[in-house]
Amino acid sequence: MARVRLNDVTKRYEDIVAVNEMNLDIEDGEFICLVGPSGCGKSTTMETIAGLTKPSDGTVHIGDTDVTKLPPKDRGVSMVFQNIALFPHMDVYENISFGLRLRKYDTDEIDRRVDRASDIVQLEGMLDRMPNELSGGQQQRVAIARAIVREPDVFLMDEPLANLDAKLRVHMRTELQRLHKQLDTTIIYVTHDQAEAMTMSDRIAVINGGKLQQIDPPLVCYNEPANLFVAGFIGSPSMNLVRGELAANGLRTDHFDLEFAADGLESAVGDGVTMGIRPEDIYLTKNADSVDSASEVIEARTDVLEPMGDEIFVYLSLDDTSSEMMTSEEVSTASNQLLMSVDPDTVIDADESVSVVFDRSKIHLFETASGTAITHGIADLSSRPTAAEAEPTPTEAESGGQHE
Amino acid sequence: MTTASEPAEQSTDEMGPLERWTHGVVNEPEKRKRLYRALFYVAAAFFLVTTLFPFYWLLVLALTPSGAITRGDWNVTVPLLGEIPFPTPQGFNVASFVEVFQQVPFHLYVFNSFVLATATTVIVLILASLAGYVFGRLEFPGRGLMMLGILAVSYFPPAAFLIPLFDAFLGNAVVVPFLGIELFEPPRLVNTPGSMIMPFSALFLPLAIFILTTFYAQIPDGLEDAARVEGTTRLGALFRVIMPLSAPGVATAAVLTFIAVYNEYFFSSIMALQNQPEQWSPLVGGILSYQTQYTTDFNLMAAASIVGVLPMLILVVVAQEKIVSGLTDGALKE
C-alpha cells in the first residue's frame, strides 16, 4: 500500500508528446480512474507508473521511493492488461503463481496465496485448466488473481473490462469494487468508458491530449467540470454547449438570451462565453414548478424523440433546421440544437412547439477561448427578476455559486 | 433445350477415347476425383522412390559380402525386358554391421559428430535468440541494414573463410594484410572441437536468426509486458515466455542446425588433420577411414552410413512430432 506521485512526467515520442507535464498525487488506498478519449495518453501514463516506458522528463514516486529508474519488477506494482495477457503455455495455477515462483517463495506459501487469490476471484476448481479453455470473464479473473497474489503496493488496470461483453462488464465492475474494499490497495484504473469511471472510482482524473484536465471525485467532475472538455466528456448523453457572448446583463446567444449580472464574473463583457446545461436540467415550462430558479422561457420545436424506458431524450430545434443528420455528439455542441430528457410518462410528440426553461442553478459558463470554467450555476447572479422565474432570488451581485 | 443437348450427345459418340476421357474428367466430379487421387499417388511414389532408393542401395551393399560387390552379377531377369542391372542383395551378411565397429572405432566418430552438433546447436540457439529478440521486438535505427548485413554474410561461400581460419587455428599469429602488423597469436585449435564449433556457429547463425526473428516478432507485446511486471527482466521474459511460446520455431532452427553440423565434412575434414577420432574427426571421416590405399570396403562403408543415419532419423521423427504439435496447439492469443 502506497501513495503514487507523478511529478511533471512528460513522455515524448519522435513526433508527438504523449504525456505532457502530468502531475498526479494518488493517496494510499485510493481508487483512481484515468479517463479520456483514445490516444489521450492515459495508457502511456499507466505504463510510466508500471515502468514499461521510461518518461522523458519528470519523476515517479511509489511510497517514499523514487522509482523512475527502477525496472517494472522492482516497483511493487502489478498490472491487469486490456488484452488479458495470460501466458498461453501455462495453466491457471502456473499463471497465478508466476510472480511468486520468480521470487522463490516456498511451495507452501505459494499454494496458500494462490488458494486465497483464486478464492477472492471465485476460480476454485479451475487451477489446472489452460487459459484457452476458459471463458473471457474467467480469463480476466485469472489475470486479476495473478495481480493480487503478490499483494502489491499498487494495482494498475489498463482497461481490463474492454474486451468483455456488456453484461459481464457490469458484473466485473461490481466485483472490482468489492475487491477494492477487500484489499484496500491503491488502484489506478485506465478506461475510456466514463460509466466505469463514474461508478467505481474515488476520484477521476480526466486526461486529454496528454494533459491532466481535472482530478476530482466523480460527482464533482459531473457537477462542476473544470473546463469545456470535462463538461463534454463526463456525462452521457453529454452536456449541451451553446456559444454566446457575455453582455452586461447576461449572455447573448444566437437563439436565446440569459439574464444575470455579469459584473461578478471574472470575464469581461464582450468575451466569448459558452453556456453548458445538462439534458436533465432542461424542463418543459409546464413542469417547471419543481425548479427553484428557472431561466427565461425558450421556444423550440421538438425534433426527434428517443424513448429509453426510464426517460425520453428529446432533441429540440431552436430554429427550423433539423437535427436528423446529426449524432447526439454533434447536437450537444451545435448552437441551434438542445438535447433534453423528460419523464417517460410526459405527453410529447415529435415536431411539436414547446417552451422550455433551464434550471439556473445548473447552468455552467465557460470561457470559449480557453475553455476554463467561469461559474457553475447562475441562480445567485440574477440581476432582475424575470417572468419565467418561479421564485425571484433576492441576492444580487453575490457570486456565491462560483466554483473554480 | 432439346436442340442444344442433342448435338452434344451426338458429339460424345464421335469423340476419340482420349477426348472422351478428358471430357469425363472435366464434367464428372467422380472421374475428376479419381484422376486427382491417381496423380497424388504418382507424385508420392516418385518422391518415395527418389529418397528411399539410395537407402535401399546402401542396404544392398551392406548386406552383400565385400568380395561379391566387385565381381558380383548385378543383373536381374525381368520378364519381357530380359536381363537388366538392378541392385539386389548378393547374400545376407549382417555381420558387416558388427564389423563396422571392429575395424575402426566408429562409435567414437559418431560421438564426435554428436558433440559438435549439440554444442553448435546450443551456441547458435542462445546467440540467435538474443539476436532474434532484438531484431524482432525492438525498434532501433539501422535494424534493416544490420539484418541485410547478416543476410549478406550468410551468402559468403564457406571456402572463403577456410584458409585464413586454418592459418589462425594452426596457431600462427594473425597479421594485418600488406602492413605486416601482428595483431595477436591465437591458440592452436586444430584437432580440437573449438576449431570446428566456432566456424559452424558462425555459418549456421544467420539462418537461425532469421527463423527466430520472425517467430519472436509474433509474440504479443502484452505477454512480455506482463512477464516484466510480474518480475522478470527482459532477458527473463525472453527465456520464460517468448521462447516457450515460439517452440516450433526454436525446434526448427535447432533441427536444421543440428543436421547441418552432423552432416558437415568440409571444415571438419580440414580442421581435424587426420581421420582419427582422437583428433575430433566427424562421422564422415569415420566412413572414409574404411578406405585404405589399396582396399575399399564398400560393404562396411554402406553399413556405417546406415548406422550414422539412424540417430538422425530418430531425432527428426521425434522433433517433427514436437513441431507439428507445437504448430497445432500454439494458437497464440493473448
XYZ file of C-alpha atoms in Angstrom:
738
model
C 0.000 0.000 0.000
C 1.438 3.262 -1.006
C 0.926 6.678 -2.396
C 1.787 7.290 -6.004
C 3.148 10.620 -7.073
C 3.843 11.749 -10.615
C 5.946 14.854 -10.862
C 5.935 16.722 -14.194
C 6.007 13.442 -16.074
C 6.461 14.007 -19.782
C 6.748 11.356 -22.461
C 7.878 12.468 -25.876
C 7.962 10.239 -28.907
C 9.687 11.289 -32.088
C 6.738 13.217 -33.440
C 4.266 13.602 -30.589
C 4.098 14.367 -26.903
C 2.049 11.535 -25.433
C 2.070 12.800 -21.865
C 2.666 16.437 -21.078
C 3.825 17.520 -17.606
C 1.491 15.218 -15.757
C 1.198 15.831 -12.033
C -0.761 13.286 -10.088
C -0.902 12.703 -6.369
C -2.699 9.495 -5.554
C -3.469 8.710 -1.941
C -2.867 5.406 -0.246
C -5.797 3.064 -0.806
C -7.474 5.285 -3.331
C -9.287 4.037 -6.428
C -8.346 6.414 -9.205
C -9.691 6.267 -12.736
C -7.752 7.788 -15.592
C -10.307 8.594 -18.270
C -10.069 10.263 -21.609
C -10.683 9.610 -25.277
C -8.477 7.074 -27.007
C -4.989 8.311 -27.712
C -5.083 10.882 -24.925
C -2.060 9.459 -23.102
C -3.790 7.635 -20.263
C -2.245 4.274 -21.139
C 1.173 5.861 -21.528
C 0.757 7.407 -18.080
C -0.075 3.964 -16.753
C 2.929 2.388 -18.460
C 5.129 5.066 -16.959
C 3.909 4.130 -13.492
C 4.430 0.438 -14.245
C 7.897 1.090 -15.634
C 7.195 -0.329 -19.068
C 8.073 3.041 -20.584
C 10.590 5.482 -19.250
C 9.399 9.091 -19.008
C 11.383 11.634 -20.996
C 11.161 14.026 -18.043
C 9.828 14.049 -14.529
C 9.811 11.564 -11.699
C 7.538 8.824 -10.431
C 7.340 8.025 -6.734
C 5.675 4.999 -5.249
C 5.543 5.235 -1.475
C 8.695 7.048 -0.478
C 10.927 5.666 -3.212
C 11.765 7.321 -6.464
C 11.053 4.512 -8.935
C 11.679 6.492 -12.122
C 14.762 4.435 -12.972
C 13.675 1.109 -11.497
C 12.652 -1.785 -13.780
C 8.997 -2.880 -13.559
C 9.769 -5.918 -11.418
C 11.220 -3.846 -8.586
C 8.393 -1.335 -8.315
C 5.957 -3.336 -6.239
C 3.196 -2.895 -8.760
C 1.068 -5.422 -10.541
C -0.935 -4.894 -13.637
C -4.003 -6.221 -15.407
C -3.837 -5.727 -19.137
C -6.529 -4.831 -21.615
C -5.801 -7.917 -23.683
C -5.605 -10.014 -20.508
C -2.126 -11.336 -21.424
C -2.253 -14.702 -19.709
C 0.685 -16.910 -20.596
C -0.880 -19.418 -23.001
C 1.671 -22.133 -22.260
C 0.963 -22.231 -18.529
C -2.129 -23.457 -16.724
C -4.118 -21.251 -14.375
C -2.083 -22.228 -11.321
C 1.217 -21.530 -13.085
C -0.111 -18.249 -14.410
C -1.195 -17.049 -10.993
C 1.953 -18.233 -9.247
C 4.350 -16.953 -11.948
C 5.458 -13.900 -9.989
C 5.760 -15.812 -6.729
C 7.812 -18.586 -8.311
C 10.150 -15.978 -9.796
C 10.614 -14.546 -6.332
C 11.459 -18.004 -4.964
C 8.675 -18.279 -2.416
C 8.446 -21.743 -0.902
C 5.790 -24.084 -2.223
C 3.508 -23.995 0.807
C 3.415 -20.221 0.780
C 2.690 -20.183 -2.965
C -0.118 -22.726 -2.567
C -1.643 -20.777 0.278
C -1.557 -17.489 -1.606
C -2.831 -18.940 -4.870
C -5.702 -20.570 -2.994
C -6.595 -17.295 -1.369
C -6.358 -15.267 -4.581
C -8.419 -17.766 -6.530
C -10.934 -17.706 -3.696
C -11.276 -13.949 -3.944
C -11.932 -14.014 -7.681
C -14.000 -17.234 -7.449
C -11.822 -19.513 -9.542
C -11.995 -22.606 -7.373
C -11.506 -25.856 -9.251
C -10.071 -24.281 -12.372
C -6.424 -24.146 -11.341
C -5.322 -26.926 -13.685
C -7.064 -25.599 -16.793
C -5.250 -23.906 -19.636
C -6.155 -20.275 -20.409
C -7.696 -21.164 -23.761
C -10.174 -23.433 -22.010
C -11.609 -20.540 -20.031
C -14.278 -18.020 -20.964
C -13.421 -14.339 -21.319
C -14.653 -13.495 -17.843
C -12.743 -16.370 -16.287
C -9.558 -15.351 -18.099
C -9.984 -11.843 -16.779
C -10.424 -13.185 -13.269
C -7.233 -15.227 -13.627
C -5.441 -12.065 -14.707
C -6.763 -10.263 -11.634
C -5.771 -13.184 -9.402
C -2.277 -13.088 -10.889
C -2.126 -9.400 -9.999
C -3.395 -9.684 -6.428
C -1.477 -12.817 -5.438
C 1.730 -10.849 -4.989
C -0.002 -8.404 -2.647
C 1.402 -5.390 -4.475
C 1.531 -1.826 -3.196
C -0.230 -0.520 -6.251
C -2.625 -2.160 -8.616
C -2.648 -0.993 -12.214
C -5.527 -1.858 -14.505
C -5.400 -0.921 -18.147
C -8.940 -1.148 -19.492
C -9.350 -4.620 -18.030
C -13.007 -4.870 -18.959
C -12.780 -3.524 -22.501
C -12.807 -6.936 -24.147
C -15.759 -8.324 -22.224
C -19.369 -8.243 -23.310
C -21.675 -5.620 -21.817
C -23.338 -7.825 -19.219
C -20.116 -9.341 -17.952
C -18.570 -5.901 -17.829
C -21.223 -4.620 -15.431
C -20.800 -7.734 -13.313
C -16.996 -7.428 -13.216
C -17.375 -3.764 -12.322
C -19.103 -4.632 -9.061
C -16.610 -7.427 -8.450
C -13.747 -4.973 -8.798
C -15.369 -2.594 -6.320
C -15.832 -5.457 -3.884
C -12.203 -6.404 -4.451
C -11.068 -2.881 -3.701
C -12.988 -2.888 -0.430
C -11.497 -6.251 0.472
C -7.871 -5.465 -0.400
C -7.800 -1.765 0.394
C -4.933 -1.293 -2.057
C -4.253 1.716 -4.207
C -5.844 1.038 -7.586
C -5.141 3.020 -10.711
C -7.597 2.180 -13.414
C -7.463 3.295 -17.036
C -10.655 3.418 -19.025
C -12.309 5.335 -21.791
C -15.716 4.268 -20.512
C -16.907 7.053 -18.265
C -19.631 4.861 -16.779
C -16.868 2.667 -15.300
C -15.044 5.743 -14.074
C -18.136 7.295 -12.501
C -19.296 4.166 -10.717
C -16.073 2.757 -9.341
C -13.594 5.430 -8.503
C -12.904 7.626 -5.518
C -11.511 10.248 -7.839
C -11.474 10.637 -11.596
C -8.512 12.037 -13.475
C -9.725 13.339 -16.812
C -6.943 13.435 -19.371
C -6.964 14.925 -22.825
C -4.137 15.485 -25.253
C -1.597 14.226 -22.720
C -2.624 16.832 -20.180
C -4.487 16.389 -16.931
C -7.780 18.294 -17.171
C -9.280 17.687 -13.772
C -8.857 15.299 -10.884
C -11.811 15.203 -8.534
C -14.447 12.872 -7.130
C -16.869 11.679 -9.838
C -19.754 13.912 -8.795
C -17.568 16.990 -8.657
C -16.395 16.253 -12.199
C -20.011 15.865 -13.170
C -21.442 18.885 -11.393
C -18.516 21.254 -11.559
C -16.437 20.403 -14.621
C -13.236 22.420 -14.663
C -13.381 23.131 -18.362
C -15.239 22.557 -21.598
C -13.524 19.238 -22.286
C -14.512 17.712 -18.950
C -18.024 19.119 -19.360
C -18.415 17.474 -22.734
C -16.661 14.229 -21.802
C -18.289 13.353 -18.488
C -21.977 12.527 -18.653
C -23.963 10.595 -21.193
C -25.543 11.996 -23.234
C -23.175 14.876 -22.940
C -23.856 18.396 -21.830
C -25.458 20.892 -24.224
C -22.910 23.561 -25.009
C -24.066 26.793 -26.611
C -21.686 29.513 -27.645
C -22.562 33.078 -26.901
C -21.221 36.416 -25.828
C -21.193 37.950 -22.412
C -23.165 41.194 -22.040
C -23.569 43.416 -19.010
C -26.899 41.918 -18.135
C -26.350 38.316 -19.136
C -25.414 36.021 -22.001
C -26.431 36.527 -25.614
C -26.565 33.528 -27.913
C -27.971 33.185 -31.410
C -31.309 31.861 -30.284
C -31.887 32.860 -26.692
C -30.576 35.139 -24.012
C -29.934 34.516 -20.353
C -30.097 37.341 -17.894
C -27.776 37.608 -14.957
C -25.383 40.115 -13.541
C -22.122 39.707 -15.307
C -20.113 42.047 -13.134
C -19.498 39.366 -10.519
C -17.704 37.212 -13.054
C -14.083 37.197 -13.971
C -14.803 37.535 -17.665
C -15.290 40.932 -19.217
C -18.330 41.994 -21.149
C -17.926 41.120 -24.789
C -15.953 37.966 -24.145
C -16.988 34.758 -25.865
C -18.648 32.577 -23.278
C -20.024 29.084 -23.758
C -23.048 28.053 -21.776
C -23.433 24.457 -20.718
C -26.552 22.716 -19.477
C -27.139 19.020 -18.964
C -30.153 17.389 -20.660
C -31.782 16.620 -17.301
C -31.610 20.276 -16.246
C -33.876 21.462 -19.057
C -37.574 21.408 -18.167
C -40.778 21.880 -20.084
C -42.349 25.103 -18.834
C -45.437 23.252 -17.654
C -43.281 21.005 -15.446
C -41.070 23.819 -14.205
C -42.711 24.166 -10.786
C -40.079 21.945 -9.233
C -37.293 24.213 -10.403
C -36.219 26.727 -7.786
C -34.705 29.166 -10.170
C -35.930 28.802 -13.697
C -34.490 30.766 -16.555
C -36.215 32.658 -19.318
C -38.693 30.691 -21.410
C -37.184 29.421 -24.596
C -39.353 28.458 -27.516
C -38.317 25.404 -29.506
C -39.621 22.650 -31.690
C -39.232 19.022 -30.776
C -37.414 17.117 -33.457
C -36.614 13.518 -32.656
C -37.634 11.528 -29.602
C -35.533 8.722 -28.178
C -37.544 6.799 -25.578
C -35.055 4.971 -23.338
C -37.618 3.432 -20.999
C -36.744 5.315 -17.850
C -36.631 8.644 -19.659
C -37.119 10.149 -23.076
C -34.401 12.093 -24.825
C -35.892 14.946 -26.817
C -33.928 16.732 -29.488
C -35.012 20.355 -29.573
C -34.501 22.595 -32.547
C -34.217 26.288 -31.814
C -34.692 27.287 -35.437
C -36.194 25.365 -38.296
C -33.265 23.183 -39.183
C -33.498 19.543 -38.383
C -31.003 17.535 -36.433
C -31.790 14.410 -38.393
C -28.358 14.229 -39.894
C -26.547 14.813 -36.624
C -25.341 12.490 -33.959
C -26.060 13.301 -30.339
C -22.435 14.342 -30.053
C -22.876 16.998 -32.716
C -26.189 18.114 -31.232
C -24.561 18.825 -27.923
C -22.198 21.344 -29.483
C -24.475 22.872 -32.127
C -25.849 26.214 -31.064
C -29.256 25.732 -32.591
C -29.911 22.329 -31.037
C -30.616 21.269 -27.497
C -30.982 17.804 -26.046
C -33.271 17.418 -23.063
C -34.521 14.468 -21.078
C -38.077 14.215 -19.766
C -40.013 11.705 -17.707
C -41.178 8.706 -19.705
C -44.830 9.472 -18.992
C -44.634 13.002 -20.386
C -47.017 13.592 -23.266
C -44.768 14.852 -26.007
C -44.615 14.362 -29.733
C -42.119 14.895 -32.466
C -42.413 18.150 -34.402
C -44.362 19.997 -31.742
C -43.891 23.513 -30.411
C -42.753 23.513 -26.812
C -41.404 26.050 -24.407
C -38.622 25.049 -22.047
C -36.730 26.570 -19.170
C -33.279 25.862 -17.756
C -32.538 25.273 -14.111
C -30.430 28.341 -13.455
C -28.526 26.676 -10.634
C -27.271 24.068 -13.083
C -26.095 26.373 -15.849
C -22.330 26.295 -16.398
C -20.399 29.094 -18.017
C -17.036 28.581 -19.713
C -14.638 30.914 -21.462
C -14.938 29.894 -25.091
C -11.330 30.702 -25.916
C -9.553 28.905 -23.088
C -12.333 26.511 -22.131
C -11.906 27.269 -18.439
C -14.991 27.192 -16.287
C -16.206 30.601 -15.100
C -19.048 29.573 -12.853
C -21.337 26.657 -12.134
C -24.906 27.827 -11.532
C -26.052 31.348 -12.227
C -29.029 31.308 -9.858
C -27.302 33.679 -7.458
C -26.198 36.025 -10.170
C -29.668 37.283 -11.068
C -29.820 40.998 -11.549
C -33.538 41.394 -12.026
C -36.418 39.007 -11.721
C -37.706 37.671 -14.995
C -41.147 36.477 -15.905
C -40.138 32.871 -16.040
C -38.556 32.812 -12.629
C -40.703 30.880 -10.240
C -39.051 32.361 -7.184
C -37.136 35.564 -7.633
C -33.849 35.265 -5.851
C -33.088 38.148 -3.530
C -29.318 38.075 -3.656
C -27.722 40.400 -6.059
C -24.165 40.638 -7.319
C -23.131 37.891 -4.912
C -21.448 35.223 -6.898
C -21.860 32.524 -4.334
C -22.321 29.757 -6.860
C -18.923 30.280 -8.278
C -16.515 27.435 -8.161
C -13.129 27.122 -9.608
C -33.237 -27.176 -74.763
C -33.555 -30.424 -76.663
C -31.950 -28.937 -79.713
C -28.994 -27.816 -77.670
C -28.364 -31.123 -75.897
C -28.786 -33.412 -78.887
C -25.749 -32.312 -80.824
C -23.700 -32.609 -77.600
C -24.766 -36.212 -77.128
C -24.043 -36.987 -80.711
C -20.582 -35.491 -80.465
C -19.830 -37.645 -77.400
C -20.226 -40.691 -79.603
C -17.944 -39.245 -82.245
C -15.151 -38.410 -79.740
C -11.943 -40.399 -79.634
C -11.034 -42.248 -76.425
C -8.700 -39.519 -75.099
C -11.205 -36.799 -75.865
C -13.942 -38.764 -74.157
C -11.758 -39.232 -71.094
C -10.856 -35.522 -70.797
C -14.479 -34.663 -71.327
C -15.419 -37.022 -68.499
C -12.804 -35.616 -66.137
C -13.894 -32.063 -66.780
C -17.593 -32.755 -66.382
C -17.898 -35.558 -63.844
C -16.702 -34.970 -60.268
C -16.328 -38.713 -59.705
C -13.824 -39.107 -62.534
C -12.040 -35.933 -61.531
C -11.571 -37.252 -58.008
C -10.130 -40.475 -59.384
C -7.670 -38.533 -61.531
C -6.531 -36.397 -58.620
C -6.000 -39.470 -56.481
C -4.007 -41.117 -59.249
C -1.867 -38.012 -59.669
C -1.258 -37.897 -55.922
C -0.054 -41.498 -55.916
C 2.233 -40.880 -58.865
C 3.826 -37.847 -57.211
C 4.121 -39.576 -53.848
C 5.657 -42.650 -55.444
C 8.173 -40.504 -57.303
C 9.346 -38.782 -54.122
C 9.425 -42.003 -52.154
C 11.481 -43.784 -54.790
C 13.972 -40.962 -55.222
C 14.503 -40.567 -51.475
C 14.337 -44.195 -50.413
C 16.147 -45.860 -53.308
C 19.589 -44.682 -52.122
C 18.854 -46.239 -48.741
C 17.832 -49.446 -50.396
C 21.069 -49.397 -52.344
C 23.035 -48.817 -49.148
C 21.271 -51.746 -47.522
C 22.036 -53.975 -50.516
C 25.703 -53.016 -50.383
C 25.880 -53.533 -46.617
C 24.385 -56.990 -46.830
C 26.481 -58.133 -49.794
C 29.881 -59.589 -48.760
C 32.808 -57.436 -49.775
C 34.078 -59.824 -52.437
C 30.714 -60.199 -54.111
C 30.378 -56.453 -54.638
C 33.167 -56.085 -57.160
C 32.764 -59.345 -59.033
C 29.081 -59.935 -58.372
C 26.481 -60.316 -61.042
C 24.024 -57.418 -60.598
C 21.717 -58.382 -63.435
C 18.114 -59.233 -62.703
C 15.915 -61.119 -65.086
C 12.748 -59.220 -65.741
C 10.021 -60.738 -67.902
C 9.784 -59.091 -71.339
C 12.858 -56.862 -70.763
C 15.366 -59.648 -70.308
C 18.377 -59.009 -68.095
C 18.797 -55.516 -66.634
C 21.220 -54.338 -63.942
C 19.454 -53.706 -60.632
C 20.939 -53.869 -57.110
C 19.744 -56.893 -55.166
C 21.477 -58.365 -52.099
C 24.068 -60.944 -53.052
C 23.971 -62.765 -49.753
C 22.929 -61.827 -46.270
C 25.992 -60.654 -44.399
C 24.551 -58.980 -41.257
C 27.981 -59.323 -39.694
C 29.137 -56.212 -41.552
C 27.111 -54.089 -39.097
C 29.236 -55.517 -36.306
C 32.448 -55.388 -38.276
C 31.898 -51.668 -38.731
C 32.731 -51.175 -35.083
C 35.536 -53.708 -35.026
C 37.594 -52.373 -37.875
C 37.563 -48.727 -36.760
C 36.126 -47.183 -33.566
C 33.117 -45.933 -35.492
C 31.133 -45.122 -32.335
C 33.787 -42.528 -31.479
C 33.299 -40.768 -34.802
C 29.521 -40.733 -34.225
C 30.149 -39.377 -30.747
C 32.369 -36.613 -32.159
C 29.703 -35.551 -34.623
C 27.120 -35.632 -31.867
C 29.173 -33.447 -29.550
C 29.998 -30.987 -32.308
C 26.371 -30.788 -33.429
C 24.989 -30.417 -29.896
C 27.491 -27.753 -28.874
C 26.942 -25.800 -32.072
C 23.156 -26.026 -31.712
C 23.266 -24.735 -28.152
C 25.543 -21.844 -29.066
C 23.528 -20.980 -32.156
C 20.215 -21.088 -30.279
C 21.434 -18.829 -27.493
C 23.015 -16.257 -29.795
C 20.216 -16.379 -32.348
C 17.626 -15.997 -29.589
C 19.257 -12.818 -28.364
C 19.626 -11.501 -31.914
C 16.106 -12.605 -32.840
C 14.701 -10.814 -29.798
C 16.474 -7.614 -30.691
C 15.606 -7.752 -34.386
C 12.078 -8.996 -33.873
C 10.873 -6.953 -30.925
C 12.847 -3.737 -30.650
C 12.788 -0.671 -32.850
C 16.156 0.936 -33.413
C 17.876 2.815 -36.214
C 19.876 0.635 -38.561
C 17.896 -2.515 -37.898
C 17.149 -3.143 -41.565
C 20.762 -2.538 -42.507
C 22.073 -4.969 -39.896
C 19.608 -7.648 -40.975
C 20.817 -7.140 -44.523
C 24.409 -7.480 -43.326
C 23.627 -10.816 -41.672
C 21.893 -11.968 -44.820
C 24.954 -10.978 -46.850
C 27.334 -12.850 -44.525
C 25.175 -15.949 -44.777
C 25.756 -15.983 -48.527
C 29.559 -15.930 -48.282
C 30.979 -19.243 -49.531
C 32.426 -21.148 -46.545
C 35.581 -21.791 -48.541
C 36.329 -18.068 -48.379
C 36.902 -18.347 -44.625
C 38.781 -21.595 -44.767
C 42.360 -20.584 -45.485
C 42.623 -17.663 -43.041
C 40.837 -19.679 -40.355
C 43.092 -22.706 -40.884
C 46.102 -20.441 -40.742
C 44.914 -18.873 -37.497
C 43.851 -22.176 -35.915
C 47.286 -23.623 -36.555
C 48.495 -21.089 -34.002
C 50.092 -18.646 -36.426
C 49.945 -15.013 -35.484
C 47.098 -13.030 -37.055
C 48.699 -10.387 -39.249
C 47.122 -7.374 -40.927
C 47.455 -7.974 -44.673
C 50.035 -5.875 -46.546
C 51.087 -3.953 -43.420
C 52.564 -6.924 -41.609
C 51.339 -5.727 -38.217
C 50.959 -8.629 -35.853
C 47.625 -8.461 -34.013
C 47.657 -11.446 -31.667
C 48.691 -15.036 -31.518
C 45.681 -17.384 -31.308
C 45.915 -20.716 -29.515
C 46.496 -23.781 -31.665
C 42.982 -25.041 -32.171
C 43.296 -27.626 -34.931
C 42.306 -31.133 -33.812
C 40.083 -29.645 -31.086
C 36.302 -29.178 -31.158
C 36.816 -25.409 -30.868
C 38.216 -25.183 -34.359
C 35.041 -26.710 -35.740
C 32.337 -25.380 -33.444
C 33.392 -21.774 -33.954
C 33.130 -21.697 -37.745
C 29.996 -23.884 -37.686
C 28.275 -21.493 -35.272
C 29.170 -18.527 -37.430
C 27.994 -20.244 -40.601
C 24.660 -21.513 -39.323
C 23.805 -18.496 -37.174
C 22.204 -16.312 -39.884
C 19.556 -18.896 -40.795
C 18.635 -19.416 -37.139
C 18.491 -15.650 -36.596
C 16.053 -15.265 -39.463
C 13.817 -18.079 -38.278
C 13.735 -16.869 -34.678
C 13.274 -13.206 -35.625
C 10.047 -13.980 -37.436
C 8.791 -16.170 -34.605
C 9.699 -13.793 -31.773
C 8.181 -10.845 -33.605
C 4.795 -12.557 -33.490
C 4.585 -12.847 -29.717
C 2.214 -10.123 -28.491
C 3.863 -7.269 -26.583
C 1.327 -7.655 -23.798
C 2.753 -11.027 -22.789
C 6.256 -9.649 -22.457
C 4.969 -6.632 -20.523
C 3.015 -8.950 -18.232
C 6.093 -11.052 -17.568
C 8.182 -7.978 -16.832
C 5.637 -6.560 -14.413
C 5.350 -9.973 -12.778
C 9.031 -9.967 -12.043
C 11.308 -10.909 -14.927
C 13.871 -8.851 -16.707
C 13.648 -8.530 -20.480
C 16.042 -11.464 -20.734
C 13.948 -13.469 -18.298
C 10.832 -12.750 -20.336
C 12.664 -13.973 -23.431
C 13.594 -17.317 -21.908
C 10.475 -17.887 -19.798
C 7.722 -16.634 -22.062
C 8.814 -15.767 -25.575
C 10.955 -18.842 -26.239
C 8.475 -21.426 -24.918
C 5.730 -19.816 -26.975
C 7.936 -19.932 -30.071
C 8.743 -23.615 -29.517
C 8.013 -24.646 -33.120
C 10.421 -22.014 -34.421
C 13.105 -22.896 -31.880
C 12.728 -26.591 -32.720
C 13.003 -25.875 -36.439
C 16.140 -23.799 -36.008
C 17.634 -26.430 -33.689
C 16.922 -29.367 -36.011
C 18.221 -27.574 -39.083
C 21.425 -26.560 -37.306
C 21.943 -29.975 -35.749
C 21.511 -31.874 -39.013
C 23.693 -29.444 -40.929
C 26.555 -29.838 -38.453
C 26.080 -33.599 -38.148
C 26.470 -33.896 -41.916
C 29.291 -31.387 -42.152
C 32.576 -32.625 -43.587
C 34.233 -29.741 -45.401
C 35.520 -27.810 -42.376
C 35.951 -30.734 -40.034
C 37.996 -32.769 -42.523
C 40.489 -29.929 -42.671
C 40.466 -28.856 -39.045
C 40.971 -32.474 -37.962
C 44.354 -33.076 -39.511
C 43.869 -36.851 -39.812
C 40.842 -39.116 -39.943
C 41.283 -40.120 -36.319
C 38.571 -39.982 -33.691
C 41.124 -38.586 -31.191
C 41.504 -35.586 -33.462
C 37.765 -34.899 -33.480
C 37.262 -36.264 -36.959
C 33.487 -36.478 -37.547
C 31.170 -39.173 -38.815
C 32.035 -38.749 -42.488
C 35.707 -39.047 -41.627
C 34.895 -42.337 -39.947
C 33.108 -43.651 -43.010
C 36.026 -42.724 -45.219
C 38.505 -44.500 -42.958
C 37.280 -47.889 -44.242
C 39.126 -46.953 -47.370
C 42.841 -47.667 -47.398
C 45.394 -47.092 -50.087
C 44.805 -50.473 -51.648
C 41.396 -51.673 -50.420
C 37.954 -50.213 -50.154
C 35.377 -51.998 -48.008
C 32.248 -50.820 -49.752
C 30.033 -53.042 -47.629
C 31.422 -51.554 -44.404
C 31.102 -48.001 -45.689
C 27.480 -48.682 -46.587
C 26.797 -50.257 -43.207
C 28.473 -47.334 -41.435
C 26.378 -44.876 -43.418
C 23.211 -46.633 -42.307
C 24.366 -46.678 -38.688
C 25.205 -42.976 -38.937
C 21.811 -42.071 -40.365
C 19.784 -43.869 -37.694
C 20.222 -41.297 -34.877
C 19.209 -38.536 -37.280
C 16.152 -40.493 -38.298
C 15.068 -40.848 -34.671
C 15.760 -37.183 -33.952
C 13.771 -35.945 -36.931
C 10.807 -38.189 -36.175
C 10.720 -37.055 -32.550
C 11.280 -33.383 -33.387
C 8.735 -33.476 -36.159
C 6.106 -34.662 -33.735
C 7.093 -31.768 -31.481
C 7.000 -29.256 -34.315
C 3.600 -30.415 -35.519
C 2.128 -30.441 -32.011
C 3.613 -27.018 -31.391
C 2.009 -25.723 -34.538
C -1.408 -27.114 -33.771
C -1.878 -26.118 -30.131
C 0.165 -22.957 -30.467
C -3.000 -20.952 -31.072
C -1.462 -17.769 -29.801
C -3.891 -15.365 -28.356
C -3.145 -13.011 -25.568
